[in-house]
Every structure is written in C-alpha cells, then in structure tokens.
mmCIF file of C-alpha atoms in Angstrom:
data_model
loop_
_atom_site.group_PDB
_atom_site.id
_atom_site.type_symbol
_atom_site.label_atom_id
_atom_site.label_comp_id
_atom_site.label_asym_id
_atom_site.label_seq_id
_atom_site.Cartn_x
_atom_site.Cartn_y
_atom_site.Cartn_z
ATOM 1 C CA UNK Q 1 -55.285 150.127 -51.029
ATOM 2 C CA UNK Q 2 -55.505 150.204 -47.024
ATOM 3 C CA UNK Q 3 -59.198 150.199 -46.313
ATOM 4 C CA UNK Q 4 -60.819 150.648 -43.961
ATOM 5 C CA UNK Q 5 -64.660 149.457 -43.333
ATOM 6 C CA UNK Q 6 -66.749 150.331 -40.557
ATOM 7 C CA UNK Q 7 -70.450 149.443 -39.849
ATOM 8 C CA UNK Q 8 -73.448 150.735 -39.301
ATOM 9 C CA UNK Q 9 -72.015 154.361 -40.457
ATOM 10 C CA UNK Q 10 -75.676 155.183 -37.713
ATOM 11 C CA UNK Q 11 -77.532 154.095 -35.003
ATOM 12 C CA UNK Q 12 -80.422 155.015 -33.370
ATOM 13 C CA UNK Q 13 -81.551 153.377 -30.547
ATOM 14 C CA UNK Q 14 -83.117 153.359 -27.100
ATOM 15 C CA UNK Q 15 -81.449 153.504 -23.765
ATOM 16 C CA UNK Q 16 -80.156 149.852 -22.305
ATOM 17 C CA UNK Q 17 -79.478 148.275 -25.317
ATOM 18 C CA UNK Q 18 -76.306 147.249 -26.155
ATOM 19 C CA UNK Q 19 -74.703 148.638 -29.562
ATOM 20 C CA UNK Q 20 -71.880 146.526 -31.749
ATOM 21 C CA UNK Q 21 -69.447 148.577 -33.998
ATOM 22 C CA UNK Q 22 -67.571 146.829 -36.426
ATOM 23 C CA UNK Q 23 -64.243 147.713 -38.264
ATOM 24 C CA UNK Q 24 -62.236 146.203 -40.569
ATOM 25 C CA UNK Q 25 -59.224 146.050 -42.898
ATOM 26 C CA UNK Q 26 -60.283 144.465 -46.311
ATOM 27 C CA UNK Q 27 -56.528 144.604 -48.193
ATOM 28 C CA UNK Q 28 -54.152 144.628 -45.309
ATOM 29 C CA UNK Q 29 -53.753 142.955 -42.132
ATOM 30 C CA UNK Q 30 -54.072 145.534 -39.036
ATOM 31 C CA UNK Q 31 -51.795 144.498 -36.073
ATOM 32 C CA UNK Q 32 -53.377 147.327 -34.305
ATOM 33 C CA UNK Q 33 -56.982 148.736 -34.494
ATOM 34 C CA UNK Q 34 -57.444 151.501 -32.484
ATOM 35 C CA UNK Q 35 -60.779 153.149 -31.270
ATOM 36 C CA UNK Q 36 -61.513 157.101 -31.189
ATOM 37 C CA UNK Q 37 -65.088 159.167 -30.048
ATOM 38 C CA UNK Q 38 -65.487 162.490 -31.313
ATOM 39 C CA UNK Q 39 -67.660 164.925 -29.739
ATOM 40 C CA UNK Q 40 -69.296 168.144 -31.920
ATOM 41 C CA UNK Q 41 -66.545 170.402 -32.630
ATOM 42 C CA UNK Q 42 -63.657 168.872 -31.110
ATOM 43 C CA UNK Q 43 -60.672 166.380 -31.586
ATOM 44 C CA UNK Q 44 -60.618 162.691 -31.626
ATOM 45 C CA UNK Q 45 -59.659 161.261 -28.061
ATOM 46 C CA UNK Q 46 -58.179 157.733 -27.917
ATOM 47 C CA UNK Q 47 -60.243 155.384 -26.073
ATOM 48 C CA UNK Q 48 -58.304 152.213 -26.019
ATOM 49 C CA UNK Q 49 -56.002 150.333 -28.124
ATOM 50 C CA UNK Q 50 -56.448 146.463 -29.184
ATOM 51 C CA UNK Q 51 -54.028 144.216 -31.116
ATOM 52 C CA UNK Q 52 -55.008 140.976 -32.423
ATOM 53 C CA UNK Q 53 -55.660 138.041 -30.152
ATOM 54 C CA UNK Q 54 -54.660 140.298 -26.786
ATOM 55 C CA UNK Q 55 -56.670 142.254 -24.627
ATOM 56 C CA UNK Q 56 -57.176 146.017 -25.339
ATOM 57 C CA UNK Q 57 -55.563 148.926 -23.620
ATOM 58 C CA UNK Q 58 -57.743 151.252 -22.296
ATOM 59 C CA UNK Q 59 -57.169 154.818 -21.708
ATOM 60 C CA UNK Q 60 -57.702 156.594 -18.529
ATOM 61 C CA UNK Q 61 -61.538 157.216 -17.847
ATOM 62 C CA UNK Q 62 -62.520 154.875 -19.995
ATOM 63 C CA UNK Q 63 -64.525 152.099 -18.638
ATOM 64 C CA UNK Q 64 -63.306 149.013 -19.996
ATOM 65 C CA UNK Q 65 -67.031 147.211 -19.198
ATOM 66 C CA UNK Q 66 -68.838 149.788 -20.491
ATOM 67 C CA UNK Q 67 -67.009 149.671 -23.773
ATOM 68 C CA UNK Q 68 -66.197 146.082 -24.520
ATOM 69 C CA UNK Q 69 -63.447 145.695 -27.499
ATOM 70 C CA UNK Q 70 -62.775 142.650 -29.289
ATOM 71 C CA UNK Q 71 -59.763 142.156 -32.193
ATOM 72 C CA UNK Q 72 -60.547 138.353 -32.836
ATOM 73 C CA UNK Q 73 -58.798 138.775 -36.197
ATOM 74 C CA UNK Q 74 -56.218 140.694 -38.067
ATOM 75 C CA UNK Q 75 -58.630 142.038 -39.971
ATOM 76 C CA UNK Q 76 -61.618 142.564 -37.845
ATOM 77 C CA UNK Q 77 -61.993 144.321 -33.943
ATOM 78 C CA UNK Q 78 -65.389 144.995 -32.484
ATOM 79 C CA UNK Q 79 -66.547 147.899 -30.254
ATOM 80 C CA UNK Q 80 -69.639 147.192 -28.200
ATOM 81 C CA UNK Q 81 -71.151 149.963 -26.231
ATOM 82 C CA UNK Q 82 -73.252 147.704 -23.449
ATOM 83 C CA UNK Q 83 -76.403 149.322 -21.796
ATOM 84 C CA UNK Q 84 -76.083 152.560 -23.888
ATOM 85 C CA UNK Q 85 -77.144 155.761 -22.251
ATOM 86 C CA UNK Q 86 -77.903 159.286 -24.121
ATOM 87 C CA UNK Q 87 -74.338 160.539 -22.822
ATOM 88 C CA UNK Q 88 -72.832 157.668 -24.925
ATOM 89 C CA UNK Q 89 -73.965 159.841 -27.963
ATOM 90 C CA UNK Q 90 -70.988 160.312 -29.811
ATOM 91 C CA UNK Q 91 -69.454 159.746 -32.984
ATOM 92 C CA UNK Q 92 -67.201 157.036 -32.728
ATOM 93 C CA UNK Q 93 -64.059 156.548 -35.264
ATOM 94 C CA UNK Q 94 -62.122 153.385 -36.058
ATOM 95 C CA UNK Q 95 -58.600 152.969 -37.125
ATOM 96 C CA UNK Q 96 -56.200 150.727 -38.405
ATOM 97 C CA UNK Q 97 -52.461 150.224 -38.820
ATOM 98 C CA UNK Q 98 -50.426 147.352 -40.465
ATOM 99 C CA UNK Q 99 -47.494 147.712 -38.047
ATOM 100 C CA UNK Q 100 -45.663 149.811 -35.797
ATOM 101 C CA UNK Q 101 -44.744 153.124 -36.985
ATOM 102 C CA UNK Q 102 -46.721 152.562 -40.197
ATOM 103 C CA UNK Q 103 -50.132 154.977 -41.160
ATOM 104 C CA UNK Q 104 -53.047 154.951 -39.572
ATOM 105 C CA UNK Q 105 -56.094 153.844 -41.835
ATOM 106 C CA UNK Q 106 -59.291 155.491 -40.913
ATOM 107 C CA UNK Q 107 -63.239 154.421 -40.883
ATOM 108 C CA UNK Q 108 -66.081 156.105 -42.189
ATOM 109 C CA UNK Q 109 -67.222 156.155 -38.303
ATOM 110 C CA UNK Q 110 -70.443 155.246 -36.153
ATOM 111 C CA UNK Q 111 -72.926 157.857 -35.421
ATOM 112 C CA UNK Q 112 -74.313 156.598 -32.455
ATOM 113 C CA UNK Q 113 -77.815 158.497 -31.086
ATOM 114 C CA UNK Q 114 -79.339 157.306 -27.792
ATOM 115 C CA UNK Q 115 -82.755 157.963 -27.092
ATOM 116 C CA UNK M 1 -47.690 163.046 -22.451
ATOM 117 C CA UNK M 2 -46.504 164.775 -25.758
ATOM 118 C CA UNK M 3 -48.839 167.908 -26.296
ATOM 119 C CA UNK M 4 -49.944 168.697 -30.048
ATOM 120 C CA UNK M 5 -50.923 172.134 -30.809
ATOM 121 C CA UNK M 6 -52.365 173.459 -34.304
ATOM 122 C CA UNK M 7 -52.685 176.840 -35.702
ATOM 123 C CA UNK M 8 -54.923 178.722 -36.518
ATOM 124 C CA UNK M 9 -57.862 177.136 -35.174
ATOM 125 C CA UNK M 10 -60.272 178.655 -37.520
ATOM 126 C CA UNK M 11 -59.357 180.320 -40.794
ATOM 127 C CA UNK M 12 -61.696 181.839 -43.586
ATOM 128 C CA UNK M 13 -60.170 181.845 -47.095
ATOM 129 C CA UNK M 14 -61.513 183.493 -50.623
ATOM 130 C CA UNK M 15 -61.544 180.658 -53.271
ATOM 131 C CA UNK M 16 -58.017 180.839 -54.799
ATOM 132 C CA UNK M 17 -55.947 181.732 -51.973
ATOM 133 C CA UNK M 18 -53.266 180.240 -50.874
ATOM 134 C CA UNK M 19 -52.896 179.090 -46.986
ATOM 135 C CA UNK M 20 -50.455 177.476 -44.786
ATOM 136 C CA UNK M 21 -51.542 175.257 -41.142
ATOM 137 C CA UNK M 22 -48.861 174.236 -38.406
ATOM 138 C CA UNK M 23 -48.571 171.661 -36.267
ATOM 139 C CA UNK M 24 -46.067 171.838 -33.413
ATOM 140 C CA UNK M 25 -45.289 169.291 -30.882
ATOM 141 C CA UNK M 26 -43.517 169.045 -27.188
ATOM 142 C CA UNK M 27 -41.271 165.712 -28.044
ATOM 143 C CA UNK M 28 -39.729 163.812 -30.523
ATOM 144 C CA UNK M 29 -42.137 162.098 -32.717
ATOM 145 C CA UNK M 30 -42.231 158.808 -34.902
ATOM 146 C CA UNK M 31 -44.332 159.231 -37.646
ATOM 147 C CA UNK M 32 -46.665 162.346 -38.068
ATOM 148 C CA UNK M 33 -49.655 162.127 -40.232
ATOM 149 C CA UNK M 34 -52.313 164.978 -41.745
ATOM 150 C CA UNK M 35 -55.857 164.445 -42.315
ATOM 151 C CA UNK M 36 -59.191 166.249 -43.627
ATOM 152 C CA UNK M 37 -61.882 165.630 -41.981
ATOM 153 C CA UNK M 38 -64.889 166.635 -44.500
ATOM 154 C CA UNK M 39 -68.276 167.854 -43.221
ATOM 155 C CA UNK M 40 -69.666 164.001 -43.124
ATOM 156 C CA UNK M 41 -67.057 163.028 -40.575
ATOM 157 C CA UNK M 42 -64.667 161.007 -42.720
ATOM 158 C CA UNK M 43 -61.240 161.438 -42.427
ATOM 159 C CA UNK M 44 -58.918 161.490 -45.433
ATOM 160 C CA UNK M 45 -55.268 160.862 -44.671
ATOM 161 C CA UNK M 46 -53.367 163.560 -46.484
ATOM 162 C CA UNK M 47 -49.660 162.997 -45.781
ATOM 163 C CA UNK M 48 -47.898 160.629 -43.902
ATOM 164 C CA UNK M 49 -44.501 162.261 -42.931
ATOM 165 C CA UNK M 50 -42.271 162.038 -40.249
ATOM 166 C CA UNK M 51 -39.925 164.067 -41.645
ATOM 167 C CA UNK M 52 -39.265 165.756 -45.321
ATOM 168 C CA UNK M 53 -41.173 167.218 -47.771
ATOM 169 C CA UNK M 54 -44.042 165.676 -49.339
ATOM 170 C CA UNK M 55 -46.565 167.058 -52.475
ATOM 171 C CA UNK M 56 -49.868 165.835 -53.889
ATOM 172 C CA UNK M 57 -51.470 168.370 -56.465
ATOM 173 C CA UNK M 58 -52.629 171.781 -54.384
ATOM 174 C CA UNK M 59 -51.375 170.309 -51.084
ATOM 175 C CA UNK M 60 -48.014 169.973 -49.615
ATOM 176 C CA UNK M 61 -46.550 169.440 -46.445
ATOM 177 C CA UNK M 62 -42.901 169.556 -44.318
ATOM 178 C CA UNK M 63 -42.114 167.913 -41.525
ATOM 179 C CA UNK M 64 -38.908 169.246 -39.521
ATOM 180 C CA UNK M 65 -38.558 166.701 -36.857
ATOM 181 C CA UNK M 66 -35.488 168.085 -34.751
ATOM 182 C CA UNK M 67 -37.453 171.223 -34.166
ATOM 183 C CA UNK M 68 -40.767 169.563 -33.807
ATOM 184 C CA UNK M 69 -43.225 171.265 -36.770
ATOM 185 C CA UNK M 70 -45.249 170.133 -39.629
ATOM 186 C CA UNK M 71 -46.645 172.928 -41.926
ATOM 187 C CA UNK M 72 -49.318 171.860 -44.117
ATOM 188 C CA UNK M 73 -49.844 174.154 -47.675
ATOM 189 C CA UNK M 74 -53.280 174.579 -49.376
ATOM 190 C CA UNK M 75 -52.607 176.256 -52.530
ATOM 191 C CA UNK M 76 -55.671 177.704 -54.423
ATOM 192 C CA UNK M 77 -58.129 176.903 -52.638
ATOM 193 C CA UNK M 78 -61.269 175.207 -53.242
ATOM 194 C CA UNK M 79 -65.026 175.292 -51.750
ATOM 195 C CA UNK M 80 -64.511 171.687 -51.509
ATOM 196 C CA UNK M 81 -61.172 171.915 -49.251
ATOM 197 C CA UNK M 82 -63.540 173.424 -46.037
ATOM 198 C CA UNK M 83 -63.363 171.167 -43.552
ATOM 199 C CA UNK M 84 -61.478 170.572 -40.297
ATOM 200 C CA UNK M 85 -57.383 169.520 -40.697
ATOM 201 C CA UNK M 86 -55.874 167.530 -38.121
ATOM 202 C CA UNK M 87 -52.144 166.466 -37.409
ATOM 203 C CA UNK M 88 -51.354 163.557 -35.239
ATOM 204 C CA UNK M 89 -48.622 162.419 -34.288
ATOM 205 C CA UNK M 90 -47.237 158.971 -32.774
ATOM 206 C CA UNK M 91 -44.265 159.737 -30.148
ATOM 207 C CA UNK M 92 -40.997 158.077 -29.298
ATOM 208 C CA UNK M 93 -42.807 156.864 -25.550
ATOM 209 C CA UNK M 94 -45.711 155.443 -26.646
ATOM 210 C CA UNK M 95 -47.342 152.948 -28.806
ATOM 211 C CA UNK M 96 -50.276 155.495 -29.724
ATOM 212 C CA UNK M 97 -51.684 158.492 -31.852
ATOM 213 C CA UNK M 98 -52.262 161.674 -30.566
ATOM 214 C CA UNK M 99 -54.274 164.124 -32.104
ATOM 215 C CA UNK M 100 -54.307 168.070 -32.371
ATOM 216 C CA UNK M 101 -57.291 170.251 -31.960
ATOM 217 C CA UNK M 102 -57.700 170.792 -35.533
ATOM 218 C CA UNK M 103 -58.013 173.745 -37.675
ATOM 219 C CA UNK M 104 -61.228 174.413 -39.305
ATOM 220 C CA UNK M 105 -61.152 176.001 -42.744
ATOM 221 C CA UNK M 106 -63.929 177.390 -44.436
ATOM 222 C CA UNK M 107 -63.521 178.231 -48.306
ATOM 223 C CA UNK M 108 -65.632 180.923 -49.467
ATOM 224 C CA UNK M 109 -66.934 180.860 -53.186
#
C-alpha cells in the first residue's frame, strides 16, 4: 500500500516552456502533498506545501508564480514550472501523507533538463 | 528552525560489515522517518519511528526522542545497500519535513 505516482519520471525541453509535474496517491487519500527539488549531491529542500482544495504554502525564496501548485484532489496535486529556464534544472521529488503526523509517501521524481 | 544533522557523511564498507548512521536533532520531534535513496533517485522509506525500536531483516533502527537521536543499523552489508540515507524529521512547531544532509554509503564487493 501507500503509493505514490509521479509523471513524466523526465523532461527535456527548451527554455520558455512551461513544464506540468504530476503526483498522486493511488490507495490512500493524501491530505497533504508536499513538493521537494534536489540538486546533485545534496538534500531535498522543501519548496512549498499544498493541502487539498487550499492554496499552497510556499517556502522562503520560492517564487510562488514561477512554480504554480495545484492539489485539486485528495489524490492528485500538480507542480507546474512556467517559462522554464536552464537554472530550473533540478530533480524535483513529490510526497504524500494521509494525515498529520502520519509517513510521508515518496515519488519516483521528475528529472527536469532545460535546454 | 529545528536543525538535522547526520553522521558520517560518507562511509565506505567491505561487503559483510556491519555499520551504524545517526541522526541528531536540535528540538523535539513528531515523527522521524529513514529513507534510501538508490542511485536512480527513488527514495525508499525505511522506518517510520518517532520513538522505539524498529527491525526489518539486515536493518534496524532506534529512535530516543527525549535526547533527540535516531541510529540507523546496516548489518551485513550488501553491494545493493550503496546509496545515500536520509533522516527527516517533522517537529513539534511546524506542519513540515525536514531533511538531513544524508550519508552516502558505498558497499564494496
């Protein structure tokens, strides 16, 4: 149980276009989604927070236009990078929780390459 | 903020051995999980423990919460177990995970 799905697992694209992650919980219901970005050789940093049907939290230095979050559902929230620039390279991790206090349930991730 | 810090941050074992990671954190904590990260970037949830012992097969891992550790044991190790371990840890202020640096293990055939 407690799956996680996230897709496309890579993208490759060219500078300005906009980039949608997806992420979802196929046998549980997430109250909370959270998204991380991973940079080679380092930690995951928390970028912002969403629980279904409010607006994310964002975390500081994270531009909230730049990466637009969406948690329509309790089983889906949405991560689009808009205008994508090479220094929005990154590997970018999804989680999910059913509750507070409870696990977090990991994606596979996003490898996100802009040309 | 709570601060998370792991040792060692790099460790090379010889197939077999036996090794133990630590987690130590600056406030109390609510839950406290540990993960593998394998070389493809996905993240296995090992343990979820905010406090206690827990054991699946070679791993283990114990949690003291009132003096704010987590010790996670690899016991004969395998080529397969290289890969970068992570605690986080959700604190008592906040409604989010925070992560340590990781250690990265390398098992040598």
């Amino acid at each position: 149980g407690a799956v996680v799905s996230q897709h496309p697992s890579r993208v490759i694209c060219k500078s300005g276009t906009s980039v949608k992650i997806e992420c979802r919980s196929l046998d549980f219901q997430a109250t909370t989604m959270f998204w991380y970005r991973q940079f080679p050789k380092q930690s995951l940093m928390l970028m912002a927070t969403s629980n279904e049907g409010s607006k994310a939290t964002y975390e500081q230095g994270v531009e909230k236009d730049k990466f637009l979050i969406n948690h329509a559902s309790l089983t889906l929230s949405t991560l689009t990078v808009t205008s994508a620039h090479p220094e929005d390279s990154s590997f970018y991790i999804c989680s999910a929780q059913d509750g507070f206090n409870q696990p977090q349930h990991f994606g596979d991730g996003t490898r996100l390459s802009i040309l | 903020g709570i601060q998370v810090e792991q040792s060692p941050p790099d460790l090379i074992l010889q197939e077999g051995a036996n090794s133990t990671l630590r987690c130590i954190f600056s406030d109390s904590v609510n839950n406290l999980q540990w993960f593998h990260q394998n070389p493809w970037g996905q993240l296995i949830n090992l343990f979820y423990i905010p406090s206690g012992t827990k054991q699946n097969g070679r791993l283990s891992a114990t949690t003291v919460a009132t003096e704010r550790y987590s010790l996670l044991y690899i016991s004969s190790s395998q080529t397969t177990d290289s890969g970068v371990y992570f605690c986080a840890v959700g604190y008592t202020g906040g409604f989010k995970t925070i992560f340590g640096a990781g250690t990265r293990l390398f098992v040598k055939a």
